[in-house]
């Protein structure tokens, strides 16, 4: 099952997996709503999930997927910074995290590993995980944000207004404004310009 809103990406992933698994059948979703409907249709061997999909967003979808079908392995694919999103994805139940810049061989290797019940992380991420476990890592301000607060931060950094964010997420403008206020307090950044600069600096948006 491939969840990505870009047709060229979905087509490329299908071609890569068709070479490795000749009898493969693939389901496709382009939106968070479609993804959550599709996951219930059959027992997928693996889900390839882009965390920047439209709608509720990939992290929210990942959390819901693991609630609905906890046994299906989810391999998160993203163009975003591995350092900023991988650990959060793994904590939500993902079986692996892979940057989209990786080669097709690495993608197939990661997929095979998670389908066999293992976990996949890059060597650089493994080092970061080990460092964090040591207890000496200093957390960045955005790491204190909830999934929804992080999503709102990303959308603010993409230049979206409160009204647009509310419509896309299916929330009231008052609720989004509340999230915006919490973000400002937790990160000690009061303006959208400052939040956008922070998000760009830390690879939270393209």
mmCIF file of C-alpha atoms in Angstrom:
data_model
loop_
_atom_site.group_PDB
_atom_site.id
_atom_site.type_symbol
_atom_site.label_atom_id
_atom_site.label_comp_id
_atom_site.label_asym_id
_atom_site.label_seq_id
_atom_site.Cartn_x
_atom_site.Cartn_y
_atom_site.Cartn_z
ATOM 1 C CA UNK A 1 0.000 0.000 0.000
ATOM 2 C CA UNK A 2 1.518 3.303 -1.167
ATOM 3 C CA UNK A 3 0.414 6.580 0.431
ATOM 4 C CA UNK A 4 1.802 9.595 -1.435
ATOM 5 C CA UNK A 5 0.113 12.527 -3.145
ATOM 6 C CA UNK A 6 2.592 12.657 -6.055
ATOM 7 C CA UNK A 7 1.735 10.418 -8.995
ATOM 8 C CA UNK A 8 5.331 10.223 -10.207
ATOM 9 C CA UNK A 9 6.494 9.028 -6.793
ATOM 10 C CA UNK A 10 3.809 6.345 -6.616
ATOM 11 C CA UNK A 11 4.624 5.170 -10.126
ATOM 12 C CA UNK A 12 8.333 5.032 -9.306
ATOM 13 C CA UNK A 13 7.750 3.049 -6.125
ATOM 14 C CA UNK A 14 5.545 0.550 -7.965
ATOM 15 C CA UNK A 15 8.235 0.033 -10.606
ATOM 16 C CA UNK A 16 10.927 -0.497 -7.963
ATOM 17 C CA UNK A 17 8.832 -3.020 -6.048
ATOM 18 C CA UNK A 18 7.599 -4.789 -9.175
ATOM 19 C CA UNK A 19 11.213 -5.634 -10.020
ATOM 20 C CA UNK A 20 11.846 -7.008 -6.521
ATOM 21 C CA UNK A 21 8.438 -8.689 -6.104
ATOM 22 C CA UNK A 22 7.100 -9.759 -9.538
ATOM 23 C CA UNK A 23 3.696 -10.842 -8.160
ATOM 24 C CA UNK A 24 3.162 -7.630 -6.217
ATOM 25 C CA UNK A 25 -0.225 -5.916 -6.136
ATOM 26 C CA UNK A 26 -0.322 -2.319 -4.928
ATOM 27 C CA UNK A 27 -3.044 -0.119 -3.493
ATOM 28 C CA UNK A 28 -2.662 3.660 -3.705
ATOM 29 C CA UNK A 29 -3.871 6.586 -1.596
ATOM 30 C CA UNK A 30 -3.196 10.287 -2.115
ATOM 31 C CA UNK A 31 -4.946 11.770 0.930
ATOM 32 C CA UNK A 32 -5.120 10.938 4.628
ATOM 33 C CA UNK A 33 -8.791 10.031 4.357
ATOM 34 C CA UNK A 34 -8.164 7.655 1.452
ATOM 35 C CA UNK A 35 -5.291 6.035 3.346
ATOM 36 C CA UNK A 36 -7.413 5.257 6.392
ATOM 37 C CA UNK A 37 -10.176 3.833 4.211
ATOM 38 C CA UNK A 38 -7.757 1.720 2.159
ATOM 39 C CA UNK A 39 -5.970 0.189 5.147
ATOM 40 C CA UNK A 40 -9.171 -1.596 6.143
ATOM 41 C CA UNK A 41 -9.753 -3.227 2.746
ATOM 42 C CA UNK A 42 -7.215 -6.056 3.111
ATOM 43 C CA UNK A 43 -4.184 -7.363 4.997
ATOM 44 C CA UNK A 44 -1.344 -5.412 3.423
ATOM 45 C CA UNK A 45 2.194 -6.784 3.662
ATOM 46 C CA UNK A 46 3.617 -3.286 4.065
ATOM 47 C CA UNK A 47 2.553 0.359 3.955
ATOM 48 C CA UNK A 48 4.832 2.989 2.397
ATOM 49 C CA UNK A 49 3.775 6.274 3.964
ATOM 50 C CA UNK A 50 4.812 9.799 3.014
ATOM 51 C CA UNK A 51 4.353 11.988 6.089
ATOM 52 C CA UNK A 52 3.627 15.157 4.093
ATOM 53 C CA UNK A 53 0.328 13.996 2.556
ATOM 54 C CA UNK A 54 -2.710 16.314 2.385
ATOM 55 C CA UNK A 55 -5.439 16.184 4.993
ATOM 56 C CA UNK A 56 -4.698 15.148 8.551
ATOM 57 C CA UNK A 57 -0.995 14.721 7.796
ATOM 58 C CA UNK A 58 1.229 11.662 7.800
ATOM 59 C CA UNK A 59 2.040 11.551 11.512
ATOM 60 C CA UNK A 60 -1.630 11.683 12.495
ATOM 61 C CA UNK A 61 -2.395 9.019 9.878
ATOM 62 C CA UNK A 62 0.462 6.849 11.124
ATOM 63 C CA UNK A 63 -0.889 6.954 14.668
ATOM 64 C CA UNK A 64 -4.378 6.030 13.455
ATOM 65 C CA UNK A 65 -3.035 3.266 11.193
ATOM 66 C CA UNK A 66 -1.271 1.603 14.104
ATOM 67 C CA UNK A 67 -4.487 1.796 16.103
ATOM 68 C CA UNK A 68 -6.564 0.252 13.320
ATOM 69 C CA UNK A 69 -4.106 -2.359 12.054
ATOM 70 C CA UNK A 70 -1.184 -2.603 14.501
ATOM 71 C CA UNK A 71 0.315 -5.710 12.887
ATOM 72 C CA UNK A 72 0.929 -4.140 9.459
ATOM 73 C CA UNK A 73 4.467 -2.707 9.192
ATOM 74 C CA UNK A 74 4.700 0.923 8.117
ATOM 75 C CA UNK A 75 7.821 2.225 6.399
ATOM 76 C CA UNK A 76 7.823 6.022 6.476
ATOM 77 C CA UNK A 77 9.271 7.782 3.437
ATOM 78 C CA UNK A 78 9.970 11.485 3.576
ATOM 79 C CA UNK A 79 11.850 14.312 1.947
ATOM 80 C CA UNK A 80 12.025 15.995 5.349
ATOM 81 C CA UNK A 81 14.983 15.837 7.695
ATOM 82 C CA UNK A 82 15.564 12.341 9.049
ATOM 83 C CA UNK A 83 16.837 13.809 12.291
ATOM 84 C CA UNK A 84 13.649 15.773 12.908
ATOM 85 C CA UNK A 85 10.965 13.234 11.945
ATOM 86 C CA UNK A 86 12.380 9.714 12.210
ATOM 87 C CA UNK A 87 12.381 9.386 15.991
ATOM 88 C CA UNK A 88 8.865 10.781 16.244
ATOM 89 C CA UNK A 89 7.686 8.329 13.552
ATOM 90 C CA UNK A 90 9.296 5.371 15.305
ATOM 91 C CA UNK A 91 7.702 6.359 18.619
ATOM 92 C CA UNK A 92 4.308 6.335 16.892
ATOM 93 C CA UNK A 93 4.837 2.763 15.735
ATOM 94 C CA UNK A 94 6.580 2.984 12.361
ATOM 95 C CA UNK A 95 8.812 0.009 11.573
ATOM 96 C CA UNK A 96 11.306 2.165 9.727
ATOM 97 C CA UNK A 97 12.108 5.593 8.333
ATOM 98 C CA UNK A 98 13.764 6.311 5.008
ATOM 99 C CA UNK A 99 14.640 9.543 3.242
ATOM 100 C CA UNK A 100 13.342 9.681 -0.326
ATOM 101 C CA UNK A 101 16.840 10.440 -1.592
ATOM 102 C CA UNK A 102 17.938 6.854 -0.888
ATOM 103 C CA UNK A 103 18.547 4.418 -3.755
ATOM 104 C CA UNK A 104 16.041 1.802 -4.884
ATOM 105 C CA UNK A 105 18.271 -0.981 -3.504
ATOM 106 C CA UNK A 106 18.169 0.583 -0.036
ATOM 107 C CA UNK A 107 14.392 0.971 -0.266
ATOM 108 C CA UNK A 108 13.902 -2.697 -1.148
ATOM 109 C CA UNK A 109 16.302 -3.749 1.613
ATOM 110 C CA UNK A 110 14.378 -1.635 4.150
ATOM 111 C CA UNK A 111 11.028 -3.009 2.988
ATOM 112 C CA UNK A 112 12.189 -6.619 3.227
ATOM 113 C CA UNK A 113 13.527 -6.019 6.720
ATOM 114 C CA UNK A 114 10.328 -4.508 8.119
ATOM 115 C CA UNK A 115 8.142 -7.113 6.394
ATOM 116 C CA UNK A 116 10.147 -9.815 8.165
ATOM 117 C CA UNK A 117 9.384 -8.206 11.515
ATOM 118 C CA UNK A 118 12.518 -6.093 11.892
ATOM 119 C CA UNK A 119 13.145 -2.370 12.204
ATOM 120 C CA UNK A 120 14.983 -0.238 9.683
ATOM 121 C CA UNK A 121 16.955 2.918 10.403
ATOM 122 C CA UNK A 122 20.003 4.371 8.682
ATOM 123 C CA UNK A 123 23.398 4.186 10.363
ATOM 124 C CA UNK A 124 23.331 7.940 11.012
ATOM 125 C CA UNK A 125 19.939 7.670 12.705
ATOM 126 C CA UNK A 126 21.098 4.683 14.749
ATOM 127 C CA UNK A 127 23.910 6.851 16.107
ATOM 128 C CA UNK A 128 21.470 9.600 17.043
ATOM 129 C CA UNK A 129 19.175 7.131 18.784
ATOM 130 C CA UNK A 130 22.114 5.779 20.781
ATOM 131 C CA UNK A 131 23.157 9.320 21.684
ATOM 132 C CA UNK A 132 19.650 10.197 22.881
ATOM 133 C CA UNK A 133 19.506 7.060 25.003
ATOM 134 C CA UNK A 134 22.654 8.241 26.725
ATOM 135 C CA UNK A 135 20.630 11.062 28.265
ATOM 136 C CA UNK A 136 23.020 13.847 27.286
ATOM 137 C CA UNK A 137 21.131 15.146 24.251
ATOM 138 C CA UNK A 138 19.608 18.614 24.423
ATOM 139 C CA UNK A 139 16.080 18.642 23.008
ATOM 140 C CA UNK A 140 15.221 21.224 20.382
ATOM 141 C CA UNK A 141 12.164 23.378 21.210
ATOM 142 C CA UNK A 142 9.959 21.805 18.512
ATOM 143 C CA UNK A 143 10.457 18.337 20.013
ATOM 144 C CA UNK A 144 8.146 19.406 22.856
ATOM 145 C CA UNK A 145 5.291 19.975 20.399
ATOM 146 C CA UNK A 146 2.443 17.505 20.040
ATOM 147 C CA UNK A 147 1.791 15.902 16.646
ATOM 148 C CA UNK A 148 -0.974 18.399 15.881
ATOM 149 C CA UNK A 149 1.080 21.381 17.061
ATOM 150 C CA UNK A 150 3.974 20.298 14.846
ATOM 151 C CA UNK A 151 1.594 19.979 11.910
ATOM 152 C CA UNK A 152 0.213 23.479 12.492
ATOM 153 C CA UNK A 153 3.764 24.841 12.754
ATOM 154 C CA UNK A 154 4.620 23.284 9.398
ATOM 155 C CA UNK A 155 1.529 24.776 7.773
ATOM 156 C CA UNK A 156 2.263 28.221 9.204
ATOM 157 C CA UNK A 157 5.783 27.946 7.819
ATOM 158 C CA UNK A 158 4.282 27.088 4.422
ATOM 159 C CA UNK A 159 2.521 30.458 4.491
ATOM 160 C CA UNK A 160 -0.980 29.203 5.245
ATOM 161 C CA UNK A 161 -3.402 31.382 7.200
ATOM 162 C CA UNK A 162 -5.384 30.184 10.219
ATOM 163 C CA UNK A 163 -8.517 29.885 8.072
ATOM 164 C CA UNK A 164 -6.737 27.720 5.485
ATOM 165 C CA UNK A 165 -5.228 25.469 8.154
ATOM 166 C CA UNK A 166 -8.599 25.014 9.839
ATOM 167 C CA UNK A 167 -10.266 24.048 6.543
ATOM 168 C CA UNK A 168 -7.550 21.566 5.581
ATOM 169 C CA UNK A 169 -7.449 19.872 8.990
ATOM 170 C CA UNK A 170 -11.198 19.936 9.551
ATOM 171 C CA UNK A 171 -10.858 22.020 12.720
ATOM 172 C CA UNK A 172 -12.387 25.277 13.878
ATOM 173 C CA UNK A 173 -10.382 28.475 13.488
ATOM 174 C CA UNK A 174 -10.528 28.897 17.285
ATOM 175 C CA UNK A 175 -8.923 25.476 17.786
ATOM 176 C CA UNK A 176 -6.147 26.250 15.306
ATOM 177 C CA UNK A 177 -5.551 29.602 17.031
ATOM 178 C CA UNK A 178 -5.215 27.729 20.331
ATOM 179 C CA UNK A 179 -2.593 25.449 18.803
ATOM 180 C CA UNK A 180 -0.819 28.523 17.414
ATOM 181 C CA UNK A 181 -0.710 30.070 20.901
ATOM 182 C CA UNK A 182 0.662 26.866 22.459
ATOM 183 C CA UNK A 183 3.372 26.690 19.799
ATOM 184 C CA UNK A 184 4.424 30.277 20.511
ATOM 185 C CA UNK A 185 4.659 29.585 24.243
ATOM 186 C CA UNK A 186 6.523 26.271 23.945
ATOM 187 C CA UNK A 187 9.016 27.630 21.413
ATOM 188 C CA UNK A 188 9.246 31.185 22.752
ATOM 189 C CA UNK A 189 8.681 32.532 19.227
ATOM 190 C CA UNK A 190 5.813 34.976 18.863
ATOM 191 C CA UNK A 191 5.659 35.829 15.154
ATOM 192 C CA UNK A 192 4.957 33.743 12.072
ATOM 193 C CA UNK A 193 8.180 35.022 10.533
ATOM 194 C CA UNK A 194 10.219 33.692 13.458
ATOM 195 C CA UNK A 195 8.373 30.364 13.356
ATOM 196 C CA UNK A 196 8.967 30.077 9.613
ATOM 197 C CA UNK A 197 12.677 30.791 9.969
ATOM 198 C CA UNK A 198 12.928 28.162 12.689
ATOM 199 C CA UNK A 199 11.071 25.563 10.620
ATOM 200 C CA UNK A 200 13.305 26.165 7.601
ATOM 201 C CA UNK A 201 16.482 26.061 9.674
ATOM 202 C CA UNK A 202 15.547 22.704 11.222
ATOM 203 C CA UNK A 203 14.286 21.070 8.044
ATOM 204 C CA UNK A 204 10.673 20.890 9.184
ATOM 205 C CA UNK A 205 9.433 22.118 5.788
ATOM 206 C CA UNK A 206 10.845 22.001 2.266
#
